[in-house]
Amino acid sequence: MAAAAEAVPAARREEPARDDAAVETAEEAKEPAEADITELCRDMFSKMATYLTGELTATSEDYKLLENMNKLTSLKYLEMKDIAINISRNLKDLNQKYAGLQPYLDQINVIEEQVAALEQAAYKLDAYSKKLEAKYKKLEKR
């Protein structure tokens, strides 16, 4: 086995040593200064507070808008209710007036039927008189 270890090139034997040096360098780079961390934390919290304030303000404004829309909708429905009440009242008045006029409308219908019957009788009388005239002229010529 010792011969096999000696057969491995020297470059491979040195690799673990390079990895250890790289790890040490990485650990040293990960340790920032305490003042930088504190400043970065303050900056992060300040920006987070600004962001959250903006989000809450936007949500609050949305709710105010919804509240105003609900108030306007409520007022519009009240107006529509008043209009519907007025329409209903006017419809009742019209129905009462129509009921008061109904006997006169019935009389008009009866008169209309009588006029139509009288008109038919007049046409028949006219036709009969024309026949009589024709017979009279025929008899007169003889």
Tab-separated table of N, CA and C in Angstrom:
chain	number	residue	atom	x	y	z
A	1	MET	N	0.800	-1.183	0.000
A	1	MET	CA	0.000	0.000	0.000
A	1	MET	C	0.846	1.251	0.000
A	2	ALA	N	1.896	1.215	0.628
A	2	ALA	CA	2.787	2.357	0.674
A	2	ALA	C	3.274	2.688	-0.712
A	3	ALA	N	3.482	1.660	-1.531
A	3	ALA	CA	3.935	1.892	-2.896
A	3	ALA	C	2.837	2.575	-3.694
A	4	ALA	N	1.578	2.208	-3.433
A	4	ALA	CA	0.452	2.824	-4.155
A	4	ALA	C	0.330	4.289	-3.780
A	5	ALA	N	0.540	4.598	-2.536
A	5	ALA	CA	0.464	5.984	-2.091
A	5	ALA	C	1.575	6.803	-2.729
A	6	GLU	N	2.713	6.192	-2.896
A	6	GLU	CA	3.814	6.903	-3.511
A	6	GLU	C	3.579	7.090	-5.004
A	7	ALA	N	2.790	6.196	-5.620
A	7	ALA	CA	2.532	6.285	-7.049
A	7	ALA	C	1.600	7.464	-7.373
A	8	VAL	N	0.799	7.927	-6.416
A	8	VAL	CA	-0.127	9.059	-6.649
A	8	VAL	C	0.727	10.308	-6.826
A	9	PRO	N	0.451	11.109	-7.802
A	9	PRO	CA	1.239	12.317	-8.035
A	9	PRO	C	1.193	13.259	-6.842
A	10	ALA	N	2.140	14.061	-6.756
A	10	ALA	CA	2.282	14.979	-5.644
A	10	ALA	C	1.178	16.040	-5.661
A	11	ALA	N	0.645	16.363	-6.810
A	11	ALA	CA	-0.394	17.392	-6.908
A	11	ALA	C	-1.656	16.946	-6.179
A	12	ARG	N	-1.965	15.661	-6.230
A	12	ARG	CA	-3.161	15.162	-5.561
A	12	ARG	C	-2.977	15.172	-4.055
A	13	ARG	N	-1.834	14.958	-3.605
A	13	ARG	CA	-1.596	14.951	-2.163
A	13	ARG	C	-1.760	16.363	-1.600
A	14	GLU	N	-1.517	17.384	-2.380
A	14	GLU	CA	-1.563	18.745	-1.892
A	14	GLU	C	-2.980	19.334	-1.908
A	15	GLU	N	-3.942	18.730	-2.587
A	15	GLU	CA	-5.295	19.268	-2.697
A	15	GLU	C	-5.950	19.487	-1.333
A	16	PRO	N	-5.920	18.528	-0.423
A	16	PRO	CA	-6.562	18.800	0.855
A	16	PRO	C	-5.960	20.017	1.536
A	17	ALA	N	-4.761	20.274	1.345
A	17	ALA	CA	-4.137	21.431	1.967
A	17	ALA	C	-4.722	22.711	1.375
A	18	ARG	N	-4.991	22.743	0.077
A	18	ARG	CA	-5.583	23.918	-0.559
A	18	ARG	C	-7.016	24.126	-0.071
A	19	ASP	N	-7.782	23.038	0.084
A	19	ASP	CA	-9.155	23.142	0.569
A	19	ASP	C	-9.170	23.742	1.967
A	20	ASP	N	-8.265	23.341	2.809
A	20	ASP	CA	-8.223	23.875	4.169
A	20	ASP	C	-7.923	25.371	4.138
A	21	ALA	N	-7.066	25.783	3.287
A	21	ALA	CA	-6.719	27.203	3.201
A	21	ALA	C	-7.920	28.000	2.681
A	22	ALA	N	-8.657	27.432	1.725
A	22	ALA	CA	-9.830	28.110	1.168
A	22	ALA	C	-10.914	28.222	2.226
A	23	VAL	N	-11.088	27.209	3.037
A	23	VAL	CA	-12.101	27.240	4.079
A	23	VAL	C	-11.744	28.303	5.095
A	24	GLU	N	-10.509	28.375	5.455
A	24	GLU	CA	-10.099	29.395	6.425
A	24	GLU	C	-10.324	30.788	5.856
A	25	THR	N	-10.033	30.976	4.610
A	25	THR	CA	-10.221	32.280	3.987
A	25	THR	C	-11.709	32.623	3.968
A	26	ALA	N	-12.569	31.641	3.654
A	26	ALA	CA	-14.007	31.887	3.609
A	26	ALA	C	-14.520	32.241	4.995
A	27	GLU	N	-14.034	31.590	6.023
A	27	GLU	CA	-14.486	31.898	7.376
A	27	GLU	C	-14.063	33.309	7.765
A	28	GLU	N	-12.930	33.703	7.375
A	28	GLU	CA	-12.472	35.035	7.715
A	28	GLU	C	-13.314	36.089	6.989
A	29	ALA	N	-13.735	35.808	5.769
A	29	ALA	CA	-14.506	36.763	4.990
A	29	ALA	C	-15.932	36.886	5.525
A	30	LYS	N	-16.464	35.891	6.191
A	30	LYS	CA	-17.833	35.897	6.691
A	30	LYS	C	-17.994	36.710	7.962
A	31	GLU	N	-16.978	37.132	8.557
A	31	GLU	CA	-17.095	37.872	9.803
A	31	GLU	C	-17.053	39.375	9.519
A	32	PRO	N	-18.248	40.037	9.370
A	32	PRO	CA	-18.248	41.485	9.119
A	32	PRO	C	-18.041	42.253	10.422
A	33	ALA	N	-17.809	43.492	10.250
A	33	ALA	CA	-17.580	44.337	11.413
A	33	ALA	C	-18.904	44.552	12.138
A	34	GLU	N	-18.865	44.686	13.451
A	34	GLU	CA	-20.065	44.855	14.285
A	34	GLU	C	-20.818	46.141	13.939
A	35	ALA	N	-20.125	47.209	13.623
A	35	ALA	CA	-20.759	48.486	13.288
A	35	ALA	C	-21.535	48.376	11.979
A	36	ASP	N	-21.023	47.625	10.993
A	36	ASP	CA	-21.702	47.437	9.717
A	36	ASP	C	-23.008	46.679	9.919
A	37	ILE	N	-23.005	45.653	10.754
A	37	ILE	CA	-24.214	44.861	11.017
A	37	ILE	C	-25.276	45.736	11.668
A	38	THR	N	-24.882	46.519	12.623
A	38	THR	CA	-25.837	47.391	13.314
A	38	THR	C	-26.436	48.395	12.340
A	39	GLU	N	-25.612	48.981	11.511
A	39	GLU	CA	-26.111	49.963	10.537
A	39	GLU	C	-27.032	49.303	9.512
A	40	LEU	N	-26.650	48.105	9.042
A	40	LEU	CA	-27.489	47.393	8.080
A	40	LEU	C	-28.824	47.004	8.705
A	41	CYS	N	-28.810	46.591	9.967
A	41	CYS	CA	-30.058	46.243	10.664
A	41	CYS	C	-30.959	47.467	10.799
A	42	ARG	N	-30.388	48.590	11.172
A	42	ARG	CA	-31.183	49.823	11.295
A	42	ARG	C	-31.795	50.202	9.942
A	43	ASP	N	-30.985	50.119	8.914
A	43	ASP	CA	-31.462	50.448	7.575
A	43	ASP	C	-32.592	49.498	7.154
A	44	MET	N	-32.405	48.197	7.404
A	44	MET	CA	-33.418	47.207	7.053
A	44	MET	C	-34.719	47.481	7.810
A	45	PHE	N	-34.626	47.722	9.116
A	45	PHE	CA	-35.837	47.979	9.906
A	45	PHE	C	-36.509	49.291	9.477
A	46	SER	N	-35.729	50.276	9.132
A	46	SER	CA	-36.294	51.542	8.664
A	46	SER	C	-37.048	51.339	7.351
A	47	LYS	N	-36.457	50.627	6.419
A	47	LYS	CA	-37.109	50.366	5.140
A	47	LYS	C	-38.332	49.465	5.308
A	48	MET	N	-38.239	48.493	6.205
A	48	MET	CA	-39.384	47.608	6.467
A	48	MET	C	-40.532	48.411	7.078
A	49	ALA	N	-40.214	49.337	7.989
A	49	ALA	CA	-41.250	50.176	8.596
A	49	ALA	C	-41.909	51.053	7.527
A	50	THR	N	-41.095	51.603	6.632
A	50	THR	CA	-41.650	52.426	5.550
A	50	THR	C	-42.563	51.596	4.659
A	51	TYR	N	-42.136	50.403	4.325
A	51	TYR	CA	-42.936	49.509	3.480
A	51	TYR	C	-44.252	49.154	4.165
A	52	LEU	N	-44.171	48.736	5.425
A	52	LEU	CA	-45.390	48.347	6.150
A	52	LEU	C	-46.326	49.535	6.333
A	53	THR	N	-45.763	50.705	6.579
A	53	THR	CA	-46.598	51.910	6.697
A	53	THR	C	-47.336	52.166	5.382
A	54	GLY	N	-46.633	52.025	4.281
A	54	GLY	CA	-47.262	52.204	2.962
A	54	GLY	C	-48.361	51.186	2.720
A	55	GLU	N	-48.117	49.936	3.057
A	55	GLU	CA	-49.124	48.882	2.878
A	55	GLU	C	-50.358	49.164	3.734
A	56	LEU	N	-50.129	49.538	4.982
A	56	LEU	CA	-51.261	49.812	5.877
A	56	LEU	C	-52.025	51.056	5.427
A	57	THR	N	-51.316	52.050	4.942
A	57	THR	CA	-51.974	53.251	4.443
A	57	THR	C	-52.836	52.916	3.221
A	58	ALA	N	-52.295	52.115	2.331
A	58	ALA	CA	-53.055	51.721	1.134
A	58	ALA	C	-54.304	50.938	1.524
A	59	THR	N	-54.159	50.019	2.469
A	59	THR	CA	-55.310	49.234	2.922
A	59	THR	C	-56.339	50.137	3.581
A	60	SER	N	-55.863	51.066	4.391
A	60	SER	CA	-56.775	52.013	5.047
A	60	SER	C	-57.519	52.853	4.010
A	61	GLU	N	-56.827	53.312	2.997
A	61	GLU	CA	-57.461	54.099	1.934
A	61	GLU	C	-58.491	53.255	1.170
A	62	ASP	N	-58.174	51.980	0.953
A	62	ASP	CA	-59.132	51.085	0.293
A	62	ASP	C	-60.406	50.967	1.119
A	63	TYR	N	-60.265	50.806	2.413
A	63	TYR	CA	-61.444	50.692	3.277
A	63	TYR	C	-62.245	51.997	3.305
A	64	LYS	N	-61.550	53.144	3.287
A	64	LYS	CA	-62.262	54.428	3.249
A	64	LYS	C	-63.045	54.559	1.942
A	65	LEU	N	-62.427	54.130	0.850
A	65	LEU	CA	-63.106	54.167	-0.439
A	65	LEU	C	-64.344	53.271	-0.425
A	66	LEU	N	-64.196	52.075	0.108
A	66	LEU	CA	-65.348	51.165	0.208
A	66	LEU	C	-66.451	51.762	1.075
A	67	GLU	N	-66.068	52.405	2.152
A	67	GLU	CA	-67.049	53.032	3.035
A	67	GLU	C	-67.811	54.130	2.295
A	68	ASN	N	-67.084	54.955	1.551
A	68	ASN	CA	-67.738	56.019	0.778
A	68	ASN	C	-68.657	55.437	-0.291
A	69	MET	N	-68.200	54.376	-0.945
A	69	MET	CA	-69.027	53.733	-1.963
A	69	MET	C	-70.290	53.156	-1.336
A	70	ASN	N	-70.173	52.560	-0.168
A	70	ASN	CA	-71.342	52.009	0.514
A	70	ASN	C	-72.322	53.113	0.897
A	71	LYS	N	-71.801	54.259	1.359
A	71	LYS	CA	-72.677	55.376	1.709
A	71	LYS	C	-73.427	55.885	0.481
A	72	LEU	N	-72.701	56.044	-0.626
A	72	LEU	CA	-73.338	56.522	-1.853
A	72	LEU	C	-74.376	55.531	-2.368
A	73	THR	N	-74.044	54.258	-2.283
A	73	THR	CA	-74.990	53.229	-2.719
A	73	THR	C	-76.235	53.248	-1.846
A	74	SER	N	-76.048	53.418	-0.560
A	74	SER	CA	-77.184	53.487	0.360
A	74	SER	C	-78.075	54.679	0.019
A	75	LEU	N	-77.470	55.826	-0.245
A	75	LEU	CA	-78.252	57.010	-0.620
A	75	LEU	C	-79.002	56.786	-1.939
A	76	LYS	N	-78.344	56.136	-2.877
A	76	LYS	CA	-78.976	55.871	-4.171
A	76	LYS	C	-80.174	54.943	-3.988
A	77	TYR	N	-80.028	53.934	-3.130
A	77	TYR	CA	-81.149	53.024	-2.875
A	77	TYR	C	-82.295	53.744	-2.167
A	78	LEU	N	-81.980	54.684	-1.298
A	78	LEU	CA	-83.043	55.463	-0.651
A	78	LEU	C	-83.799	56.303	-1.687
A	79	GLU	N	-83.053	56.907	-2.617
A	79	GLU	CA	-83.696	57.670	-3.683
A	79	GLU	C	-84.589	56.766	-4.534
A	80	MET	N	-84.075	55.590	-4.867
A	80	MET	CA	-84.854	54.652	-5.667
A	80	MET	C	-86.102	54.198	-4.914
A	81	LYS	N	-85.991	54.042	-3.608
A	81	LYS	CA	-87.144	53.647	-2.792
A	81	LYS	C	-88.205	54.740	-2.837
A	82	ASP	N	-87.773	55.998	-2.706
A	82	ASP	CA	-88.719	57.115	-2.768
A	82	ASP	C	-89.412	57.178	-4.135
A	83	ILE	N	-88.638	56.961	-5.188
A	83	ILE	CA	-89.210	56.970	-6.534
A	83	ILE	C	-90.228	55.837	-6.682
A	84	ALA	N	-89.889	54.657	-6.172
A	84	ALA	CA	-90.804	53.514	-6.254
A	84	ALA	C	-92.086	53.788	-5.470
A	85	ILE	N	-91.970	54.435	-4.317
A	85	ILE	CA	-93.156	54.769	-3.515
A	85	ILE	C	-94.035	55.749	-4.285
A	86	ASN	N	-93.416	56.760	-4.909
A	86	ASN	CA	-94.182	57.739	-5.697
A	86	ASN	C	-94.869	57.071	-6.883
A	87	ILE	N	-94.165	56.187	-7.549
A	87	ILE	CA	-94.761	55.468	-8.688
A	87	ILE	C	-95.941	54.627	-8.221
A	88	SER	N	-95.768	53.953	-7.114
A	88	SER	CA	-96.849	53.126	-6.572
A	88	SER	C	-98.069	53.979	-6.222
A	89	ARG	N	-97.839	55.128	-5.590
A	89	ARG	CA	-98.927	56.029	-5.220
A	89	ARG	C	-99.647	56.539	-6.472
A	90	ASN	N	-98.871	56.945	-7.482
A	90	ASN	CA	-99.469	57.434	-8.730
A	90	ASN	C	-100.253	56.334	-9.445
A	91	LEU	N	-99.734	55.111	-9.403
A	91	LEU	CA	-100.433	53.987	-10.031
A	91	LEU	C	-101.769	53.724	-9.341
A	92	LYS	N	-101.792	53.807	-8.024
A	92	LYS	CA	-103.048	53.632	-7.291
A	92	LYS	C	-104.045	54.725	-7.661
A	93	ASP	N	-103.561	55.967	-7.767
A	93	ASP	CA	-104.432	57.080	-8.163
A	93	ASP	C	-105.008	56.844	-9.560
A	94	LEU	N	-104.151	56.422	-10.492
A	94	LEU	CA	-104.626	56.156	-11.849
A	94	LEU	C	-105.649	55.023	-11.878
A	95	ASN	N	-105.406	53.993	-11.094
A	95	ASN	CA	-106.359	52.878	-11.042
A	95	ASN	C	-107.704	53.337	-10.483
A	96	GLN	N	-107.690	54.210	-9.482
A	96	GLN	CA	-108.938	54.734	-8.923
A	96	GLN	C	-109.669	55.597	-9.956
A	97	LYS	N	-108.936	56.429	-10.681
A	97	LYS	CA	-109.557	57.272	-11.710
A	97	LYS	C	-110.136	56.411	-12.831
A	98	TYR	N	-109.397	55.367	-13.199
A	98	TYR	CA	-109.892	54.465	-14.239
A	98	TYR	C	-111.161	53.758	-13.766
A	99	ALA	N	-111.182	53.340	-12.508
A	99	ALA	CA	-112.382	52.702	-11.964
A	99	ALA	C	-113.554	53.686	-11.963
A	100	GLY	N	-113.313	54.971	-11.700
A	100	GLY	CA	-114.364	55.985	-11.750
A	100	GLY	C	-114.865	56.220	-13.164
A	101	LEU	N	-113.990	56.092	-14.146
A	101	LEU	CA	-114.373	56.293	-15.541
A	101	LEU	C	-114.976	55.052	-16.188
A	102	GLN	N	-114.851	53.920	-15.563
A	102	GLN	CA	-115.287	52.654	-16.169
A	102	GLN	C	-116.772	52.661	-16.570
A	103	PRO	N	-117.698	53.162	-15.734
A	103	PRO	CA	-119.103	53.183	-16.188
A	103	PRO	C	-119.285	54.013	-17.473
A	104	TYR	N	-118.580	55.134	-17.581
A	104	TYR	CA	-118.681	55.958	-18.782
A	104	TYR	C	-118.080	55.235	-19.993
A	105	LEU	N	-116.979	54.537	-19.769
A	105	LEU	CA	-116.365	53.768	-20.860
A	105	LEU	C	-117.304	52.655	-21.323
A	106	ASP	N	-117.996	52.022	-20.379
A	106	ASP	CA	-118.970	50.984	-20.741
A	106	ASP	C	-120.105	51.594	-21.566
A	107	GLN	N	-120.575	52.785	-21.172
A	107	GLN	CA	-121.637	53.452	-21.926
A	107	GLN	C	-121.162	53.792	-23.344
A	108	ILE	N	-119.916	54.223	-23.453
A	108	ILE	CA	-119.350	54.543	-24.771
A	108	ILE	C	-119.326	53.296	-25.638
A	109	ASN	N	-118.941	52.155	-25.046
A	109	ASN	CA	-118.907	50.900	-25.808
A	109	ASN	C	-120.305	50.518	-26.286
A	110	VAL	N	-121.316	50.685	-25.427
A	110	VAL	CA	-122.696	50.356	-25.805
A	110	VAL	C	-123.156	51.281	-26.932
A	111	ILE	N	-122.856	52.572	-26.807
A	111	ILE	CA	-123.246	53.535	-27.842
A	111	ILE	C	-122.557	53.193	-29.157
A	112	GLU	N	-121.296	52.814	-29.094
A	112	GLU	CA	-120.544	52.445	-30.298
A	112	GLU	C	-121.186	51.254	-30.982
A	113	GLU	N	-121.593	50.260	-30.203
A	113	GLU	CA	-122.274	49.090	-30.785
A	113	GLU	C	-123.603	49.509	-31.425
A	114	GLN	N	-124.353	50.405	-30.759
A	114	GLN	CA	-125.634	50.861	-31.301
A	114	GLN	C	-125.426	51.658	-32.591
A	115	VAL	N	-124.380	52.491	-32.625
A	115	VAL	CA	-124.078	53.259	-33.832
A	115	VAL	C	-123.718	52.314	-34.968
A	116	ALA	N	-122.954	51.271	-34.686
A	116	ALA	CA	-122.591	50.300	-35.728
A	116	ALA	C	-123.846	49.599	-36.252
A	117	ALA	N	-124.769	49.239	-35.350
A	117	ALA	CA	-126.014	48.591	-35.779
A	117	ALA	C	-126.862	49.570	-36.594
A	118	LEU	N	-126.918	50.824	-36.165
A	118	LEU	CA	-127.687	51.845	-36.888
A	118	LEU	C	-127.090	52.083	-38.268
A	119	GLU	N	-125.779	52.087	-38.362
A	119	GLU	CA	-125.097	52.275	-39.646
A	119	GLU	C	-125.452	51.142	-40.605
A	120	GLN	N	-125.460	49.916	-40.080
A	120	GLN	CA	-125.838	48.772	-40.916
A	120	GLN	C	-127.290	48.914	-41.388
A	121	ALA	N	-128.154	49.351	-40.481
A	121	ALA	CA	-129.555	49.540	-40.858
A	121	ALA	C	-129.673	50.621	-41.934
A	122	ALA	N	-128.878	51.685	-41.818
A	122	ALA	CA	-128.907	52.764	-42.818
A	122	ALA	C	-128.452	52.241	-44.174
A	123	TYR	N	-127.398	51.425	-44.204
A	123	TYR	CA	-126.933	50.855	-45.474
A	123	TYR	C	-128.016	49.973	-46.100
A	124	LYS	N	-128.675	49.173	-45.253
A	124	LYS	CA	-129.740	48.301	-45.769
A	124	LYS	C	-130.905	49.143	-46.302
A	125	LEU	N	-131.266	50.185	-45.565
A	125	LEU	CA	-132.354	51.071	-45.993
A	125	LEU	C	-131.994	51.766	-47.302
A	126	ASP	N	-130.745	52.201	-47.427
A	126	ASP	CA	-130.284	52.837	-48.656
A	126	ASP	C	-130.369	51.869	-49.822
A	127	ALA	N	-129.906	50.640	-49.596
A	127	ALA	CA	-129.962	49.641	-50.657
A	127	ALA	C	-131.430	49.345	-51.044
A	128	TYR	N	-132.305	49.256	-50.081
A	128	TYR	CA	-133.723	48.978	-50.341
A	128	TYR	C	-134.359	50.141	-51.096
A	129	SER	N	-134.007	51.377	-50.700
A	129	SER	CA	-134.579	52.545	-51.388
A	129	SER	C	-134.107	52.608	-52.833
A	130	LYS	N	-132.869	52.228	-53.084
A	130	LYS	CA	-132.363	52.211	-54.460
A	130	LYS	C	-133.109	51.167	-55.289
A	131	LYS	N	-133.419	50.023	-54.676
A	131	LYS	CA	-134.187	48.985	-55.389
A	131	LYS	C	-135.597	49.496	-55.699
A	132	LEU	N	-136.207	50.147	-54.710
A	132	LEU	CA	-137.554	50.680	-54.924
A	132	LEU	C	-137.549	51.737	-56.036
A	133	GLU	N	-136.540	52.594	-56.035
A	133	GLU	CA	-136.439	53.631	-57.060
A	133	GLU	C	-136.302	53.010	-58.442
A	134	ALA	N	-135.473	51.959	-58.476
A	134	ALA	CA	-135.275	51.278	-59.757
A	134	ALA	C	-136.596	50.662	-60.233
A	135	LYS	N	-137.366	50.052	-59.330
A	135	LYS	CA	-138.654	49.448	-59.704
A	135	LYS	C	-139.643	50.539	-60.139
A	136	TYR	N	-139.626	51.656	-59.428
A	136	TYR	CA	-140.540	52.759	-59.747
A	136	TYR	C	-140.237	53.281	-61.150
A	137	LYS	N	-138.964	53.477	-61.472
A	137	LYS	CA	-138.585	53.967	-62.781
A	137	LYS	C	-138.960	52.957	-63.869
A	138	LYS	N	-138.848	51.690	-63.515
A	138	LYS	CA	-139.168	50.632	-64.466
A	138	LYS	C	-140.672	50.646	-64.740
A	139	LEU	N	-141.477	50.809	-63.684
A	139	LEU	CA	-142.929	50.824	-63.812
A	139	LEU	C	-143.369	52.126	-64.518
A	140	GLU	N	-142.718	53.199	-64.304
A	140	GLU	CA	-143.053	54.459	-64.881
A	140	GLU	C	-142.818	54.462	-66.385
A	141	LYS	N	-141.803	53.761	-66.796
A	141	LYS	CA	-141.477	53.674	-68.213
A	141	LYS	C	-142.545	52.875	-68.955
A	142	ARG	N	-143.223	51.998	-68.333
A	142	ARG	CA	-144.240	51.182	-68.995
A	142	ARG	C	-145.433	51.927	-69.236
